PDB file of C-alpha atoms in Angstrom:
ATOM      1  CA  MET A   1     -14.501   5.992  -2.327  1.00 90.00           C
ATOM      2  CA  THR A   2     -12.635   3.066  -3.877  1.00 94.00           C
ATOM      3  CA  VAL A   3     -10.709   0.575  -1.778  1.00 96.00           C
ATOM      4  CA  SER A   4      -7.537   1.762  -3.496  1.00 95.00           C
ATOM      5  CA  GLN A   5      -8.245   5.397  -2.633  1.00 95.00           C
ATOM      6  CA  SER A   6      -8.941   4.539   1.013  1.00 96.00           C
ATOM      7  CA  LEU A   7      -5.571   2.749   1.204  1.00 96.00           C
ATOM      8  CA  ILE A   8      -3.787   5.684  -0.465  1.00 94.00           C
ATOM      9  CA  THR A   9      -5.371   8.185   1.928  1.00 94.00           C
ATOM     10  CA  TRP A  10      -4.335   5.980   4.847  1.00 96.00           C
ATOM     11  CA  LEU A  11      -0.754   5.543   3.561  1.00 94.00           C
ATOM     12  CA  GLU A  12      -0.424   9.305   3.161  1.00 91.00           C
ATOM     13  CA  THR A  13      -0.967   9.706   6.925  1.00 92.00           C
ATOM     14  CA  ASN A  14       2.430   8.062   7.445  1.00 91.00           C
ATOM     15  CA  PRO A  15       4.775  10.863   8.569  1.00 86.00           C
ATOM     16  CA  ASN A  16       7.573   9.379   6.428  1.00 82.00           C
ATOM     17  CA  VAL A  17       5.580   9.791   3.208  1.00 77.00           C
ATOM     18  CA  ASP A  18       6.663  13.025   1.527  1.00 72.00           C
ATOM     19  CA  VAL A  19       3.721  15.440   1.636  1.00 58.00           C
ATOM     20  CA  ASP A  20       4.771  16.861  -1.750  1.00 62.00           C
ATOM     21  CA  THR A  21       4.626  13.443  -3.411  1.00 73.00           C
ATOM     22  CA  SER A  22       1.232  11.880  -3.865  1.00 84.00           C
ATOM     23  CA  VAL A  23       0.660   8.154  -4.155  1.00 90.00           C
ATOM     24  CA  ASN A  24      -0.761   7.615  -7.643  1.00 92.00           C
ATOM     25  CA  THR A  25      -3.319   5.004  -8.649  1.00 93.00           C
ATOM     26  CA  ASP A  26      -2.064   2.432 -11.182  1.00 93.00           C
ATOM     27  CA  LEU A  27       0.730   4.649 -12.558  1.00 91.00           C
ATOM     28  CA  LEU A  28       4.290   4.973 -11.303  1.00 92.00           C
ATOM     29  CA  ALA A  29       5.728   8.233 -12.624  1.00 90.00           C
ATOM     30  CA  ALA A  30       9.084   8.088 -14.415  1.00 88.00           C
ATOM     31  CA  GLN A  31      10.948  10.384 -12.037  1.00 85.00           C
ATOM     32  CA  ALA A  32      12.400   9.653  -8.600  1.00 82.00           C
ATOM     33  CA  LEU A  33      10.641  10.129  -6.069  1.00 87.00           C
ATOM     34  CA  ALA A  34       7.402   8.532  -7.230  1.00 92.00           C
ATOM     35  CA  MET A  35       4.911   6.244  -5.488  1.00 93.00           C
ATOM     36  CA  ALA A  36       1.949   4.249  -6.770  1.00 95.00           C
ATOM     37  CA  LEU A  37      -0.592   1.677  -5.652  1.00 96.00           C
ATOM     38  CA  TYR A  38      -1.709  -1.056  -8.078  1.00 97.00           C
ATOM     39  CA  LYS A  39      -4.618  -3.420  -7.460  1.00 97.00           C
ATOM     40  CA  THR A  40      -3.726  -7.055  -8.076  1.00 96.00           C
ATOM     41  CA  PRO A  41      -6.106  -9.494  -9.789  1.00 95.00           C
ATOM     42  CA  GLN A  42      -6.207 -11.628  -6.647  1.00 93.00           C
ATOM     43  CA  ALA A  43      -9.004 -11.387  -4.070  1.00 95.00           C
ATOM     44  CA  ASN A  44     -10.562 -13.799  -1.620  1.00 97.00           C
ATOM     45  CA  VAL A  45     -14.317 -13.320  -1.244  1.00 97.00           C
ATOM     46  CA  ILE A  46     -16.583 -15.003   1.304  1.00 98.00           C
ATOM     47  CA  PRO A  47     -20.265 -14.340   0.515  1.00 97.00           C
ATOM     48  CA  PHE A  48     -22.971 -14.482   3.181  1.00 97.00           C
ATOM     49  CA  VAL A  49     -26.653 -15.368   2.845  1.00 97.00           C
ATOM     50  CA  ASN A  50     -27.699 -11.765   3.601  1.00 96.00           C
ATOM     51  CA  GLY A  51     -25.581 -10.463   0.692  1.00 96.00           C
ATOM     52  CA  ASP A  52     -22.684  -9.135   2.784  1.00 97.00           C
ATOM     53  CA  ARG A  53     -19.183 -10.187   1.735  1.00 98.00           C
ATOM     54  CA  ASP A  54     -15.864 -10.514   3.548  1.00 98.00           C
ATOM     55  CA  ILE A  55     -13.123  -9.575   1.088  1.00 98.00           C
ATOM     56  CA  THR A  56      -9.351  -9.790   1.206  1.00 98.00           C
ATOM     57  CA  GLY A  57      -7.770  -7.686  -1.530  1.00 98.00           C
ATOM     58  CA  TYR A  58      -4.129  -7.266  -2.482  1.00 98.00           C
ATOM     59  CA  TYR A  59      -2.361  -4.118  -3.675  1.00 98.00           C
ATOM     60  CA  HIS A  60       1.199  -3.578  -4.875  1.00 98.00           C
ATOM     61  CA  PHE A  61       2.847  -0.461  -3.434  1.00 96.00           C
ATOM     62  CA  LEU A  62       5.704   0.730  -5.653  1.00 96.00           C
ATOM     63  CA  ILE A  63       8.223   3.460  -5.012  1.00 95.00           C
ATOM     64  CA  ARG A  64      10.863   4.787  -7.402  1.00 94.00           C
ATOM     65  CA  GLU A  65      13.925   6.187  -5.628  1.00 93.00           C
ATOM     66  CA  ARG A  66      17.429   7.300  -6.476  1.00 91.00           C
ATOM     67  CA  ALA A  67      19.849   4.396  -6.164  1.00 91.00           C
ATOM     68  CA  ASN A  68      23.123   5.648  -7.612  1.00 89.00           C
ATOM     69  CA  GLN A  69      25.094   5.211  -4.379  1.00 92.00           C
ATOM     70  CA  GLU A  70      25.280   2.515  -1.729  1.00 91.00           C
ATOM     71  CA  SER A  71      24.131   4.979   0.925  1.00 92.00           C
ATOM     72  CA  ALA A  72      21.020   5.803  -1.142  1.00 92.00           C
ATOM     73  CA  ARG A  73      20.137   2.125  -1.533  1.00 91.00           C
ATOM     74  CA  GLN A  74      20.616   1.523   2.191  1.00 94.00           C
ATOM     75  CA  GLY A  75      18.422   4.545   2.909  1.00 94.00           C
ATOM     76  CA  ASN A  76      15.744   3.196   0.568  1.00 93.00           C
ATOM     77  CA  GLN A  77      15.709  -0.113   2.417  1.00 95.00           C
ATOM     78  CA  ALA A  78      15.541   1.659   5.781  1.00 95.00           C
ATOM     79  CA  TRP A  79      12.573   3.734   4.549  1.00 94.00           C
ATOM     80  CA  LEU A  80      10.742   0.617   3.361  1.00 95.00           C
ATOM     81  CA  GLU A  81      11.443  -1.236   6.616  1.00 96.00           C
ATOM     82  CA  ALA A  82      10.004   1.764   8.476  1.00 95.00           C
ATOM     83  CA  LEU A  83       6.922   1.706   6.230  1.00 95.00           C
ATOM     84  CA  GLU A  84       6.345  -1.972   6.986  1.00 96.00           C
ATOM     85  CA  ALA A  85       6.770  -1.304  10.727  1.00 97.00           C
ATOM     86  CA  TRP A  86       4.282   1.586  10.447  1.00 97.00           C
ATOM     87  CA  VAL A  87       1.697  -0.710   8.801  1.00 97.00           C
ATOM     88  CA  TYR A  88       2.090  -3.266  11.613  1.00 97.00           C
ATOM     89  CA  ALA A  89       1.878  -0.525  14.271  1.00 97.00           C
ATOM     90  CA  ARG A  90      -1.291   0.937  12.719  1.00 97.00           C
ATOM     91  CA  GLN A  91      -2.830  -2.556  12.670  1.00 96.00           C
ATOM     92  CA  ARG A  92      -2.013  -3.123  16.349  1.00 97.00           C
ATOM     93  CA  ALA A  93      -3.438   0.308  17.234  1.00 97.00           C
ATOM     94  CA  ARG A  94      -6.573  -0.460  15.145  1.00 97.00           C
ATOM     95  CA  ASP A  95      -5.911   2.724  13.148  1.00 97.00           C
ATOM     96  CA  LEU A  96      -7.230   1.384   9.859  1.00 98.00           C
ATOM     97  CA  PRO A  97      -8.381   2.973   6.583  1.00 98.00           C
ATOM     98  CA  ASP A  98     -11.750   4.711   6.507  1.00 97.00           C
ATOM     99  CA  MET A  99     -13.455   3.004   3.594  1.00 97.00           C
ATOM    100  CA  GLY A 100     -16.614   5.083   3.520  1.00 92.00           C
ATOM    101  CA  ALA A 101     -20.212   3.946   3.661  1.00 92.00           C
ATOM    102  CA  GLY A 102     -20.917   0.249   3.272  1.00 96.00           C
ATOM    103  CA  ARG A 103     -17.382  -1.019   3.927  1.00 97.00           C
ATOM    104  CA  THR A 104     -15.537  -1.652   7.188  1.00 98.00           C
ATOM    105  CA  CYS A 105     -11.829  -2.441   7.291  1.00 98.00           C
ATOM    106  CA  SER A 106     -10.779  -5.099   9.800  1.00 98.00           C
ATOM    107  CA  ARG A 107      -7.104  -5.542   8.908  1.00 98.00           C
ATOM    108  CA  VAL A 108      -4.231  -4.231   6.776  1.00 98.00           C
ATOM    109  CA  PHE A 109      -1.103  -6.341   6.537  1.00 98.00           C
ATOM    110  CA  ILE A 110       2.102  -6.873   4.587  1.00 98.00           C
ATOM    111  CA  ALA A 111       1.333  -9.781   2.255  1.00 97.00           C
ATOM    112  CA  ASN A 112       4.791  -9.725   0.625  1.00 97.00           C
ATOM    113  CA  THR A 113       7.720  -7.821   2.078  1.00 97.00           C
ATOM    114  CA  PHE A 114       9.548  -5.246  -0.034  1.00 97.00           C
ATOM    115  CA  TYR A 115      12.080  -6.131  -2.695  1.00 95.00           C
ATOM    116  CA  LEU A 116      13.988  -4.475  -5.534  1.00 95.00           C
ATOM    117  CA  ALA A 117      11.745  -4.927  -8.580  1.00 95.00           C
ATOM    118  CA  SER A 118      13.965  -3.132 -11.113  1.00 94.00           C
ATOM    119  CA  ALA A 119      16.964  -0.841 -11.355  1.00 91.00           C
ATOM    120  CA  GLU A 120      18.201   1.334 -14.214  1.00 88.00           C
ATOM    121  CA  ASN A 121      19.584   4.814 -14.868  1.00 85.00           C
ATOM    122  CA  ASP A 122      20.625   5.315 -11.232  1.00 91.00           C
ATOM    123  CA  GLU A 123      17.054   4.727 -10.038  1.00 94.00           C
ATOM    124  CA  ALA A 124      15.424   1.711  -8.426  1.00 95.00           C
ATOM    125  CA  VAL A 125      11.823   0.585  -8.152  1.00 96.00           C
ATOM    126  CA  TYR A 126      10.934  -1.231  -4.948  1.00 97.00           C
ATOM    127  CA  GLN A 127       7.693  -3.113  -4.420  1.00 97.00           C
ATOM    128  CA  LEU A 128       5.758  -4.542  -1.501  1.00 97.00           C
ATOM    129  CA  THR A 129       2.298  -6.054  -1.385  1.00 98.00           C
ATOM    130  CA  LEU A 130      -0.350  -4.878   1.050  1.00 98.00           C
ATOM    131  CA  GLY A 131      -3.345  -6.967   1.975  1.00 98.00           C
ATOM    132  CA  ILE A 132      -6.602  -5.452   3.185  1.00 98.00           C
ATOM    133  CA  GLU A 133      -9.479  -7.336   4.791  1.00 98.00           C
ATOM    134  CA  TYR A 134     -12.878  -5.687   4.899  1.00 98.00           C
ATOM    135  CA  THR A 135     -16.579  -6.373   5.058  1.00 98.00           C
ATOM    136  CA  GLU A 136     -18.803  -4.998   2.328  1.00 97.00           C
ATOM    137  CA  LYS A 137     -22.455  -4.651   3.276  1.00 96.00           C
ATOM    138  CA  ALA A 138     -25.147  -5.703   0.809  1.00 94.00           C
ATOM    139  CA  ALA A 139     -26.727  -2.827  -1.094  1.00 82.00           C
TER     140      ALA A 139
END
């Protein structure tokens, strides 16, 4: 399982994520409601003598929503605030992504809070950045 897929599976356990809308990998669909997770080119890696590595990776979570009315935009912000609160609550409860064999997640956090990335045709794309810290065992 990829790190991205473990994060997606974890995010989809959030009760506010629409069960009929999957979180795509590296592709945000053109229609509202769409969600995607993109890996960023940034990672912090600490190698150990035994070959293990502590890694901090960063992933952009994007969501396309309707934004043609003020109430819709306020609702979008409320949803994203709830998502951020859910991430913090899962961290405090130590309910972290299952990364499969060879990797152990120690932390998921909001690296950059949500913001409006783009808006057009009565739709808006919001983005936030998730950070994930994990240990990868040597092969």
